[in-house]
Amino acid sequence: MAKDWSPTSWRTHPIKQQPRWPDEADLDRALKQIAGYPPLVFAGEARSLQAGLAQVAAGNAFLLQAGDCAESFEDFSADNIREKLRVILQMAVVLTYSMGVPVMKVGRLAGQFAKPRSADFETVGDAEIPSFRGHIVNAEGPTAAARVPTPDRLVQAYHQSAATLNLVRAFTKGGFAALDRVHAWNQEFVASSPAGQRYEQLAQEIDRALHFMRATGMDTESNANLRQVDVWTSHEALLLSYEEALTRQDSTTGHWYDCSAHMLWIGERTRDLDGAHVEFLRGVGNPIGCKVGPSMTGEQVIDLCETLNPARIPGRLTLITRMGVDAIEDGLRPLLHAVKDSGHPVVWACDPMHGNTYTSENGRKTRHLESVIGEIEGFVRAHHAEGTWPGGIHIELTGENVTECVGGADDVQDADLDSRYETVCDPRLNGRQSLELAFRTAELIRTTQSS
Ligand code: TRP
Ligand code: MN
């Protein structure tokens, strides 16, 4: 167990990116309520995910972490959750089939609400209003009233996470994810795209393989491996008072786990070594991640590894790089080298989204699919050069047919962005773009590893 740590020890460290709650007593009331609620996940599940991630760290498996930039209180329905799952399952099948290794599926969902902001305030007309920090804190409308941090939202976020997780468990264990339904995950607007057609072919091959197995006498109906998947949950551990309220002592091991999600990560803006976020996450037993931006040095990465994973437990720490397509290859190599030299077992995952955001001519925040895939390509090449395993990808996506990112086989243009721009935060890949990314990622890894 971590030395000199408790679920509240972060409170004596400098903290960034917290809302200014107007009424402390009201905040305490909401936090006490959550602290009395049941945990959302179980410590044993977090340990299973960590064991899977240990396989990723060893180069025997791949990590697919994907979902919303920020979940929304309004855009909350069975359809929305199902469409997101469908595209994650499709991507996972493509990666598993093409790369021939197990894929750990981790959603940015069931708790991914809180957002860090570059400024505490925003100017609207001639008024200064607090920035939008995600539906767990305030509302996005550009008025002072909408932006007041409201503690009841913490409670609502807990309930929405519980309902989302319940549906994810039902879908992934109740037959929806069975491999004989691989065709059914291809929604119409995806199926009609080039990536969707390619997917149909792959699905047919899987069908034939299942037929073959049945013909040999194997009972594919009762085999749980073929019928069920594990989709784990994750989010940025940003609002530490909320995370603390869901941190519980595991009765079987006596260790502390943050039971708001299976995996938690630290953002690029809150990864100071002596800061509150690093202090909090170093003490929980969950597998954790940390974003790694372009300014990071090899020495700093090693310090992070030493602080967050002093016992060097494989699968415990995932480093999620987000450097931008132009910086990744040269920026990443010295870090890979330094970590390899240190002997720290880490999962390296590529977030190709956050370093490639720009504002289009019509004022929308967007990302080009070619830059996103270009960053994955640089990531894969850097790993190949250093002899390390490009362990995974971390993607912002939705199953819906939105127009938030440009490019892809349909060639979404700047001028199209207004037609379905629905995100409450960063621009997400739509279902078609996500599937195209999965095919191209699998190809990049396959061809680079074999050269
Ligand atoms: N259980 C296996 C796995 O998770 C196989 C599997 C079943 C699967 N349904 C799936 C893989 C859906 C990807 C997507 O890998
Ligand atoms: Mn984002």
Short mmCIF file of C-alpha atoms and ligand atoms in Angstrom, two decimals:
data_model
loop_
_atom_site.label_atom_id
_atom_site.label_comp_id
_atom_site.label_asym_id
_atom_site.label_seq_id
_atom_site.Cartn_x
_atom_site.Cartn_y
_atom_site.Cartn_z
CA MET A 1 0.00 0.00 0.00
CA ALA A 2 1.13 3.57 -0.71
CA LYS A 3 3.08 5.19 2.09
CA ASP A 4 1.55 8.10 4.05
CA TRP A 5 -1.53 8.05 1.89
CA SER A 6 -5.21 8.29 2.71
CA PRO A 7 -8.28 9.06 0.58
CA THR A 8 -8.05 12.64 1.91
CA SER A 9 -4.27 13.19 1.74
CA TRP A 10 -4.65 15.05 -1.60
CA ARG A 11 -6.34 17.86 0.33
CA THR A 12 -3.00 19.16 1.62
CA HIS A 13 -1.49 19.38 -1.89
CA PRO A 14 -1.79 22.23 -4.39
CA ILE A 15 -4.77 21.57 -6.63
CA LYS A 16 -5.68 22.76 -10.12
CA GLN A 17 -8.84 22.78 -12.24
CA GLN A 18 -11.47 22.62 -9.49
CA PRO A 19 -14.75 24.58 -9.77
CA ARG A 20 -15.45 27.35 -7.27
CA TRP A 21 -18.53 25.91 -5.61
CA PRO A 22 -20.58 28.85 -4.30
CA ASP A 23 -21.87 27.02 -1.22
CA GLU A 24 -19.49 24.69 0.67
CA ALA A 25 -22.24 23.29 2.90
CA ASP A 26 -24.28 22.31 -0.14
CA LEU A 27 -21.20 20.64 -1.66
CA ASP A 28 -20.59 18.68 1.55
CA ARG A 29 -24.18 17.52 1.63
CA ALA A 30 -23.93 16.15 -1.95
CA LEU A 31 -20.58 14.47 -1.26
CA LYS A 32 -21.90 12.81 1.94
CA GLN A 33 -24.83 11.49 -0.04
CA ILE A 34 -22.51 9.96 -2.66
CA ALA A 35 -20.18 8.56 0.00
CA GLY A 36 -23.17 6.62 1.37
CA TYR A 37 -24.13 5.18 -2.03
CA PRO A 38 -22.93 1.79 -3.29
CA PRO A 39 -19.68 1.64 -5.28
CA LEU A 40 -20.12 1.63 -9.08
CA VAL A 41 -17.45 -0.99 -9.71
CA PHE A 42 -15.89 -3.74 -7.65
CA ALA A 43 -12.20 -3.90 -6.70
CA GLY A 44 -11.87 -7.41 -8.17
CA GLU A 45 -12.92 -6.05 -11.56
CA ALA A 46 -10.25 -3.37 -11.43
CA ARG A 47 -7.71 -6.12 -10.71
CA SER A 48 -8.93 -8.14 -13.71
CA LEU A 49 -8.50 -5.12 -15.96
CA GLN A 50 -5.03 -4.58 -14.52
CA ALA A 51 -4.11 -8.17 -15.34
CA GLY A 52 -5.26 -7.58 -18.93
CA LEU A 53 -3.24 -4.38 -19.11
CA ALA A 54 -0.21 -6.29 -17.85
CA GLN A 55 -0.55 -8.37 -21.02
CA VAL A 56 -0.59 -5.14 -23.02
CA ALA A 57 2.56 -3.93 -21.24
CA ALA A 58 4.24 -7.22 -22.14
CA GLY A 59 3.36 -6.77 -25.83
CA ASN A 60 0.80 -9.59 -25.92
CA ALA A 61 -2.41 -7.56 -26.12
CA PHE A 62 -3.73 -4.18 -27.30
CA LEU A 63 -5.73 -1.44 -25.52
CA LEU A 64 -8.71 0.25 -27.16
CA GLN A 65 -9.88 3.13 -24.96
CA ALA A 66 -12.69 5.12 -26.53
CA GLY A 67 -15.81 7.17 -25.94
CA ASP A 68 -17.06 10.70 -25.47
CA CYS A 69 -14.91 13.70 -24.73
CA ALA A 70 -17.58 14.61 -22.21
CA GLU A 71 -20.79 12.72 -21.50
CA SER A 72 -23.92 14.82 -21.52
CA PHE A 73 -26.89 14.92 -19.14
CA GLU A 74 -29.16 15.71 -22.11
CA ASP A 75 -27.83 13.21 -24.63
CA PHE A 76 -28.49 10.28 -22.31
CA SER A 77 -30.51 7.37 -23.68
CA ALA A 78 -30.36 3.65 -24.39
CA ASP A 79 -29.88 4.43 -28.10
CA ASN A 80 -26.93 6.66 -27.45
CA ILE A 81 -25.18 4.09 -25.23
CA ARG A 82 -25.93 1.24 -27.63
CA GLU A 83 -24.58 3.10 -30.67
CA LYS A 84 -21.37 3.93 -28.81
CA LEU A 85 -20.97 0.30 -27.79
CA ARG A 86 -21.64 -0.91 -31.33
CA VAL A 87 -18.81 1.15 -32.77
CA ILE A 88 -16.44 0.13 -29.96
CA LEU A 89 -17.28 -3.55 -30.59
CA GLN A 90 -16.76 -3.10 -34.33
CA MET A 91 -13.38 -1.47 -33.80
CA ALA A 92 -12.41 -4.19 -31.32
CA VAL A 93 -13.34 -6.96 -33.74
CA VAL A 94 -11.32 -5.33 -36.53
CA LEU A 95 -8.28 -4.91 -34.27
CA THR A 96 -8.53 -8.39 -32.78
CA TYR A 97 -8.99 -10.11 -36.13
CA SER A 98 -6.33 -8.14 -37.99
CA MET A 99 -3.67 -8.09 -35.28
CA GLY A 100 -4.36 -11.51 -33.80
CA VAL A 101 -3.98 -10.38 -30.19
CA PRO A 102 -6.58 -9.83 -27.44
CA VAL A 103 -7.97 -6.30 -27.27
CA MET A 104 -8.77 -4.75 -23.89
CA LYS A 105 -11.87 -2.61 -24.38
CA VAL A 106 -12.10 0.40 -22.07
CA GLY A 107 -14.84 3.01 -22.50
CA ARG A 108 -14.56 6.70 -21.80
CA LEU A 109 -18.03 6.34 -20.34
CA ALA A 110 -20.18 5.93 -17.25
CA GLY A 111 -18.42 8.82 -15.47
CA GLN A 112 -16.55 10.88 -18.08
CA PHE A 113 -18.15 14.21 -17.22
CA ALA A 114 -15.66 16.69 -15.73
CA LYS A 115 -13.55 18.88 -18.03
CA PRO A 116 -10.39 20.90 -17.35
CA ARG A 117 -10.41 24.40 -18.89
CA SER A 118 -7.67 26.74 -20.02
CA ALA A 119 -9.31 29.67 -18.16
CA ASP A 120 -11.59 29.89 -15.11
CA PHE A 121 -13.71 32.59 -16.78
CA GLU A 122 -14.96 33.32 -20.25
CA THR A 123 -16.05 36.68 -21.70
CA VAL A 124 -19.54 36.69 -23.21
CA GLY A 125 -20.52 40.14 -24.54
CA ASP A 126 -19.17 42.33 -21.77
CA ALA A 127 -19.81 39.87 -18.97
CA GLU A 128 -17.28 37.52 -17.36
CA ILE A 129 -18.91 34.18 -16.62
CA PRO A 130 -17.40 30.96 -15.21
CA SER A 131 -16.20 28.47 -17.84
CA PHE A 132 -18.23 25.34 -18.62
CA ARG A 133 -16.65 22.40 -16.75
CA GLY A 134 -18.86 19.51 -17.82
CA HIS A 135 -22.39 18.56 -16.79
CA ILE A 136 -21.14 17.19 -13.47
CA VAL A 137 -20.44 20.85 -12.53
CA ASN A 138 -22.54 23.30 -14.57
CA ALA A 139 -24.42 23.78 -17.86
CA GLU A 140 -22.88 24.88 -21.14
CA GLY A 141 -25.28 27.73 -22.01
CA PRO A 142 -23.46 31.09 -22.27
CA THR A 143 -25.16 32.73 -19.28
CA ALA A 144 -23.97 33.41 -15.75
CA ALA A 145 -26.92 31.42 -14.34
CA ALA A 146 -26.13 28.31 -16.41
CA ARG A 147 -22.52 28.36 -15.31
CA VAL A 148 -23.07 28.34 -11.54
CA PRO A 149 -21.43 25.16 -10.15
CA THR A 150 -24.29 23.09 -8.69
CA PRO A 151 -23.49 20.21 -6.26
CA ASP A 152 -26.71 18.34 -7.13
CA ARG A 153 -25.05 17.68 -10.48
CA LEU A 154 -22.50 15.44 -8.71
CA VAL A 155 -25.35 13.26 -7.49
CA GLN A 156 -26.96 13.25 -10.94
CA ALA A 157 -23.63 12.22 -12.50
CA TYR A 158 -23.42 9.29 -10.08
CA HIS A 159 -26.92 8.11 -11.05
CA GLN A 160 -26.28 8.53 -14.78
CA SER A 161 -23.02 6.58 -14.43
CA ALA A 162 -24.84 3.78 -12.60
CA ALA A 163 -27.55 3.57 -15.28
CA THR A 164 -25.00 3.67 -18.10
CA LEU A 165 -22.87 0.98 -16.51
CA ASN A 166 -25.96 -1.16 -15.95
CA LEU A 167 -26.82 -1.02 -19.65
CA VAL A 168 -23.20 -1.67 -20.66
CA ARG A 169 -23.17 -4.76 -18.47
CA ALA A 170 -26.50 -5.92 -19.93
CA PHE A 171 -25.39 -5.41 -23.52
CA THR A 172 -21.95 -6.97 -23.10
CA LYS A 173 -23.09 -10.01 -21.12
CA GLY A 174 -26.64 -10.50 -22.40
CA GLY A 175 -26.10 -11.55 -26.02
CA PHE A 176 -25.70 -8.22 -27.83
CA ALA A 177 -21.92 -8.68 -28.05
CA ALA A 178 -22.01 -12.34 -29.14
CA LEU A 179 -19.74 -12.92 -32.14
CA ASP A 180 -22.53 -14.49 -34.18
CA ARG A 181 -24.13 -11.01 -34.15
CA VAL A 182 -21.06 -9.35 -35.66
CA HIS A 183 -23.09 -8.20 -38.71
CA ALA A 184 -25.72 -6.55 -36.54
CA TRP A 185 -23.24 -4.03 -35.11
CA ASN A 186 -22.84 -2.46 -38.54
CA GLN A 187 -25.39 0.37 -38.41
CA GLU A 188 -26.77 1.47 -41.71
CA PHE A 189 -24.92 4.76 -42.08
CA VAL A 190 -21.67 2.94 -41.31
CA ALA A 191 -22.38 -0.09 -43.52
CA SER A 192 -22.76 2.12 -46.58
CA SER A 193 -19.23 3.57 -46.22
CA PRO A 194 -16.06 1.98 -47.66
CA ALA A 195 -14.92 1.01 -44.14
CA GLY A 196 -18.39 -0.44 -43.50
CA GLN A 197 -18.16 -2.61 -46.60
CA ARG A 198 -14.74 -3.79 -45.64
CA TYR A 199 -16.18 -4.61 -42.24
CA GLU A 200 -18.93 -6.72 -43.86
CA GLN A 201 -16.25 -8.87 -45.50
CA LEU A 202 -14.44 -9.35 -42.23
CA ALA A 203 -17.72 -10.22 -40.51
CA GLN A 204 -18.34 -12.86 -43.18
CA GLU A 205 -14.95 -14.41 -42.50
CA ILE A 206 -15.80 -14.55 -38.79
CA ASP A 207 -19.12 -16.20 -39.65
CA ARG A 208 -17.33 -18.82 -41.69
CA ALA A 209 -14.87 -19.45 -38.88
CA LEU A 210 -17.77 -19.94 -36.44
CA HIS A 211 -19.47 -22.32 -38.88
CA PHE A 212 -16.25 -24.24 -39.20
CA MET A 213 -15.90 -24.54 -35.45
CA ARG A 214 -19.49 -25.81 -35.16
CA ALA A 215 -18.84 -28.30 -37.94
CA THR A 216 -15.93 -29.69 -35.96
CA GLY A 217 -18.30 -30.41 -33.11
CA MET A 218 -17.48 -27.41 -30.96
CA ASP A 219 -20.41 -25.88 -29.10
CA THR A 220 -20.14 -22.19 -29.96
CA GLU A 221 -23.50 -21.39 -28.32
CA SER A 222 -22.39 -22.12 -24.80
CA ASN A 223 -18.86 -20.74 -25.06
CA ALA A 224 -18.76 -17.55 -22.98
CA ASN A 225 -15.64 -16.27 -24.78
CA LEU A 226 -17.62 -16.09 -28.00
CA ARG A 227 -20.78 -14.67 -26.44
CA GLN A 228 -19.56 -12.03 -24.01
CA VAL A 229 -17.05 -9.21 -23.80
CA ASP A 230 -15.63 -7.13 -20.99
CA VAL A 231 -16.03 -3.43 -21.60
CA TRP A 232 -14.40 -1.61 -18.70
CA THR A 233 -15.14 1.97 -17.66
CA SER A 234 -12.75 4.91 -17.30
CA HIS A 235 -12.67 8.68 -16.94
CA GLU A 236 -10.34 11.52 -16.04
CA ALA A 237 -10.13 11.72 -12.25
CA LEU A 238 -10.50 15.49 -12.13
CA LEU A 239 -12.99 16.37 -9.39
CA LEU A 240 -11.14 14.85 -6.48
CA SER A 241 -13.89 15.39 -3.91
CA TYR A 242 -16.21 13.24 -6.07
CA GLU A 243 -13.52 10.57 -6.51
CA GLU A 244 -12.79 10.59 -2.78
CA ALA A 245 -16.49 10.02 -2.01
CA LEU A 246 -16.41 6.84 -4.10
CA THR A 247 -13.10 5.54 -2.77
CA ARG A 248 -13.65 2.44 -0.68
CA GLN A 249 -11.54 -0.10 1.16
CA ASP A 250 -11.66 -3.52 -0.48
CA SER A 251 -12.74 -6.11 2.05
CA THR A 252 -10.69 -8.93 0.51
CA THR A 253 -7.30 -7.15 0.32
CA GLY A 254 -7.70 -4.12 2.61
CA HIS A 255 -6.52 -1.86 -0.24
CA TRP A 256 -8.24 1.36 -1.32
CA TYR A 257 -9.96 1.49 -4.70
CA ASP A 258 -11.62 4.39 -6.46
CA CYS A 259 -14.89 2.64 -7.23
CA SER A 260 -16.22 5.35 -9.59
CA ALA A 261 -14.64 3.46 -12.55
CA HIS A 262 -12.29 0.59 -13.32
CA MET A 263 -9.54 2.85 -14.63
CA LEU A 264 -8.83 6.53 -13.92
CA TRP A 265 -6.41 8.88 -15.59
CA ILE A 266 -4.63 12.14 -14.81
CA GLY A 267 -4.87 14.90 -17.42
CA GLU A 268 -2.03 16.81 -19.04
CA ARG A 269 -2.89 19.92 -16.99
CA THR A 270 -2.98 18.24 -13.57
CA ARG A 271 0.01 15.92 -13.62
CA ASP A 272 2.33 17.99 -11.35
CA LEU A 273 4.34 15.55 -9.24
CA ASP A 274 3.51 17.24 -5.93
CA GLY A 275 -0.02 18.18 -6.99
CA ALA A 276 -3.25 16.84 -5.57
CA HIS A 277 -4.16 14.65 -8.56
CA VAL A 278 -0.93 12.66 -8.52
CA GLU A 279 -1.19 12.38 -4.75
CA PHE A 280 -4.72 10.99 -4.93
CA LEU A 281 -4.17 8.45 -7.69
CA ARG A 282 -0.87 7.13 -6.38
CA GLY A 283 -2.78 5.56 -3.48
CA VAL A 284 -5.68 3.80 -5.18
CA GLY A 285 -5.35 0.20 -6.35
CA ASN A 286 -7.01 0.73 -9.76
CA PRO A 287 -5.04 0.69 -12.99
CA ILE A 288 -4.32 4.34 -13.75
CA GLY A 289 -3.27 6.44 -16.72
CA CYS A 290 -1.43 9.70 -17.16
CA LYS A 291 -1.47 11.93 -20.22
CA VAL A 292 1.96 12.79 -21.62
CA GLY A 293 2.23 15.98 -23.68
CA PRO A 294 4.99 17.35 -25.92
CA SER A 295 6.82 19.23 -23.14
CA MET A 296 7.52 16.11 -21.09
CA THR A 297 11.16 15.05 -20.61
CA GLY A 298 12.47 11.53 -20.07
CA GLU A 299 13.41 12.42 -16.52
CA GLN A 300 9.91 13.69 -15.75
CA VAL A 301 8.33 10.52 -17.13
CA ILE A 302 10.57 8.38 -14.93
CA ASP A 303 9.66 10.51 -11.90
CA LEU A 304 6.00 9.94 -12.70
CA CYS A 305 6.56 6.20 -13.00
CA GLU A 306 8.40 6.14 -9.66
CA THR A 307 5.63 8.09 -7.93
CA LEU A 308 2.63 6.37 -9.47
CA ASN A 309 4.03 2.84 -9.67
CA PRO A 310 6.97 2.46 -7.25
CA ALA A 311 6.36 -1.29 -6.95
CA ARG A 312 6.60 -1.62 -10.75
CA ILE A 313 3.39 -3.59 -11.09
CA PRO A 314 2.75 -4.45 -14.75
CA GLY A 315 -0.60 -3.06 -15.96
CA ARG A 316 -0.79 -0.53 -13.15
CA LEU A 317 0.34 2.47 -15.25
CA THR A 318 -0.63 3.49 -18.77
CA LEU A 319 1.15 6.47 -20.33
CA ILE A 320 -1.15 8.16 -22.83
CA THR A 321 0.83 10.31 -25.23
CA ARG A 322 -0.80 13.32 -26.94
CA MET A 323 1.78 15.35 -28.79
CA GLY A 324 0.31 16.25 -32.17
CA VAL A 325 1.08 14.71 -35.54
CA ASP A 326 4.21 16.82 -36.11
CA ALA A 327 5.80 16.29 -32.70
CA ILE A 328 5.00 12.66 -31.93
CA GLU A 329 7.73 10.64 -33.61
CA ASP A 330 10.72 12.69 -32.46
CA GLY A 331 9.09 13.69 -29.18
CA LEU A 332 8.22 10.16 -28.16
CA ARG A 333 11.46 8.34 -28.96
CA PRO A 334 13.55 9.73 -26.07
CA LEU A 335 10.70 8.95 -23.65
CA LEU A 336 10.42 5.37 -24.86
CA HIS A 337 14.15 5.02 -24.55
CA ALA A 338 14.26 6.43 -21.02
CA VAL A 339 11.38 4.29 -19.74
CA LYS A 340 12.77 1.15 -21.34
CA ASP A 341 16.16 1.84 -19.73
CA SER A 342 14.55 2.34 -16.34
CA GLY A 343 12.86 -1.06 -16.56
CA HIS A 344 9.43 0.36 -15.65
CA PRO A 345 6.64 -1.80 -17.09
CA VAL A 346 4.17 0.60 -18.71
CA VAL A 347 1.43 0.46 -21.29
CA TRP A 348 2.04 3.04 -24.02
CA ALA A 349 -1.18 4.33 -25.55
CA CYS A 350 -1.62 6.97 -28.24
CA ASP A 351 -4.20 9.73 -27.85
CA PRO A 352 -4.13 11.14 -31.39
CA MET A 353 -7.01 13.55 -30.72
CA HIS A 354 -5.92 16.26 -28.29
CA GLY A 355 -2.71 17.35 -30.01
CA ASN A 356 -4.50 17.86 -33.32
CA THR A 357 -7.39 20.19 -32.49
CA TYR A 358 -7.76 23.45 -34.42
CA THR A 359 -10.45 26.03 -35.12
CA SER A 360 -11.90 25.87 -38.62
CA GLU A 361 -12.74 28.92 -40.72
CA ASN A 362 -16.35 28.86 -39.59
CA GLY A 363 -15.27 28.95 -35.97
CA ARG A 364 -15.84 25.29 -35.04
CA LYS A 365 -13.26 23.33 -33.07
CA THR A 366 -12.34 20.33 -35.21
CA ARG A 367 -9.73 17.65 -36.04
CA HIS A 368 -8.74 16.15 -39.36
CA LEU A 369 -8.90 12.34 -39.57
CA GLU A 370 -5.62 12.32 -41.52
CA SER A 371 -3.79 14.14 -38.68
CA VAL A 372 -5.35 11.76 -36.17
CA ILE A 373 -4.21 8.69 -38.11
CA GLY A 374 -0.91 10.46 -38.87
CA GLU A 375 -0.22 10.73 -35.14
CA ILE A 376 -0.91 7.00 -34.72
CA GLU A 377 1.52 6.34 -37.56
CA GLY A 378 4.26 8.42 -35.88
CA PHE A 379 3.53 6.64 -32.60
CA VAL A 380 3.88 3.22 -34.23
CA ARG A 381 7.09 4.23 -36.02
CA ALA A 382 8.68 5.57 -32.82
CA HIS A 383 7.93 2.28 -31.07
CA HIS A 384 9.31 0.28 -33.95
CA ALA A 385 12.55 2.30 -33.84
CA GLU A 386 12.94 1.85 -30.07
CA GLY A 387 11.89 -1.80 -29.97
CA THR A 388 8.86 -1.16 -27.74
CA TRP A 389 5.20 -2.16 -28.13
CA PRO A 390 2.67 0.42 -29.40
CA GLY A 391 0.18 -0.81 -26.85
CA GLY A 392 -3.02 1.02 -27.62
CA ILE A 393 -5.09 3.95 -28.77
CA HIS A 394 -7.26 6.45 -26.87
CA ILE A 395 -10.02 7.91 -29.04
CA GLU A 396 -12.86 10.43 -28.70
CA LEU A 397 -15.81 9.06 -30.69
CA THR A 398 -19.53 8.62 -30.85
CA GLY A 399 -21.64 6.03 -32.64
CA GLU A 400 -23.83 8.77 -34.10
CA ASN A 401 -23.56 10.20 -37.59
CA VAL A 402 -22.18 13.56 -36.43
CA THR A 403 -20.03 16.03 -38.35
CA GLU A 404 -17.49 17.21 -35.81
CA CYS A 405 -14.18 15.99 -37.27
CA VAL A 406 -13.26 16.60 -40.92
CA GLY A 407 -11.85 14.09 -43.43
CA GLY A 408 -12.39 10.37 -43.84
CA ALA A 409 -13.78 8.49 -46.82
CA ASP A 410 -16.84 10.81 -46.97
CA ASP A 411 -14.47 13.75 -46.87
CA VAL A 412 -16.36 15.81 -44.30
CA GLN A 413 -15.42 19.46 -45.00
CA ASP A 414 -15.22 22.57 -42.83
CA ALA A 415 -18.46 23.75 -44.43
CA ASP A 416 -20.24 20.54 -43.30
CA LEU A 417 -19.38 20.97 -39.61
CA ASP A 418 -22.55 22.93 -38.81
CA SER A 419 -24.91 20.19 -40.03
CA ARG A 420 -24.54 17.84 -37.03
CA TYR A 421 -22.14 19.34 -34.50
CA GLU A 422 -23.47 17.99 -31.19
CA THR A 423 -20.57 17.54 -28.80
CA VAL A 424 -20.65 19.35 -25.47
CA CYS A 425 -16.86 19.57 -25.55
CA ASP A 426 -14.24 18.38 -28.08
CA PRO A 427 -15.05 17.15 -31.63
CA ARG A 428 -15.51 13.34 -31.85
CA LEU A 429 -15.02 10.91 -34.71
CA ASN A 430 -18.32 9.56 -36.06
CA GLY A 431 -19.02 5.84 -36.55
CA ARG A 432 -17.62 5.73 -40.09
CA GLN A 433 -14.47 7.63 -39.25
CA SER A 434 -13.91 5.43 -36.18
CA LEU A 435 -14.14 2.22 -38.17
CA GLU A 436 -11.79 3.57 -40.84
CA LEU A 437 -9.34 4.46 -38.07
CA ALA A 438 -9.51 0.92 -36.66
CA PHE A 439 -8.70 -0.67 -40.04
CA ARG A 440 -5.83 1.69 -40.68
CA THR A 441 -4.40 1.34 -37.17
CA ALA A 442 -4.39 -2.45 -37.44
CA GLU A 443 -2.62 -2.19 -40.80
CA LEU A 444 -0.02 0.25 -39.50
CA ILE A 445 0.85 -1.99 -36.59
CA ARG A 446 0.87 -5.17 -38.64
CA THR A 447 3.03 -3.86 -41.44
CA THR A 448 5.44 -1.98 -39.16
CA GLN A 449 5.93 -4.87 -36.74
CA SER A 450 6.67 -7.31 -39.53
CA SER A 451 9.21 -5.08 -41.30
N1 TRP B 1 -14.70 -12.41 -25.71
C1 TRP B 1 -13.76 -12.19 -26.79
C2 TRP B 1 -13.12 -10.80 -26.67
O1 TRP B 1 -13.57 -10.00 -25.91
C3 TRP B 1 -14.39 -12.38 -28.16
C4 TRP B 1 -15.54 -11.47 -28.48
C5 TRP B 1 -16.87 -11.73 -28.27
C6 TRP B 1 -15.44 -10.18 -29.04
N2 TRP B 1 -17.61 -10.64 -28.70
C7 TRP B 1 -16.78 -9.70 -29.17
C8 TRP B 1 -14.38 -9.38 -29.47
C9 TRP B 1 -17.02 -8.41 -29.65
C10 TRP B 1 -14.64 -8.11 -29.96
C11 TRP B 1 -15.95 -7.64 -30.06
O2 TRP B 1 -12.16 -10.54 -27.37
MN MN B 2 -11.36 15.95 -25.08
#
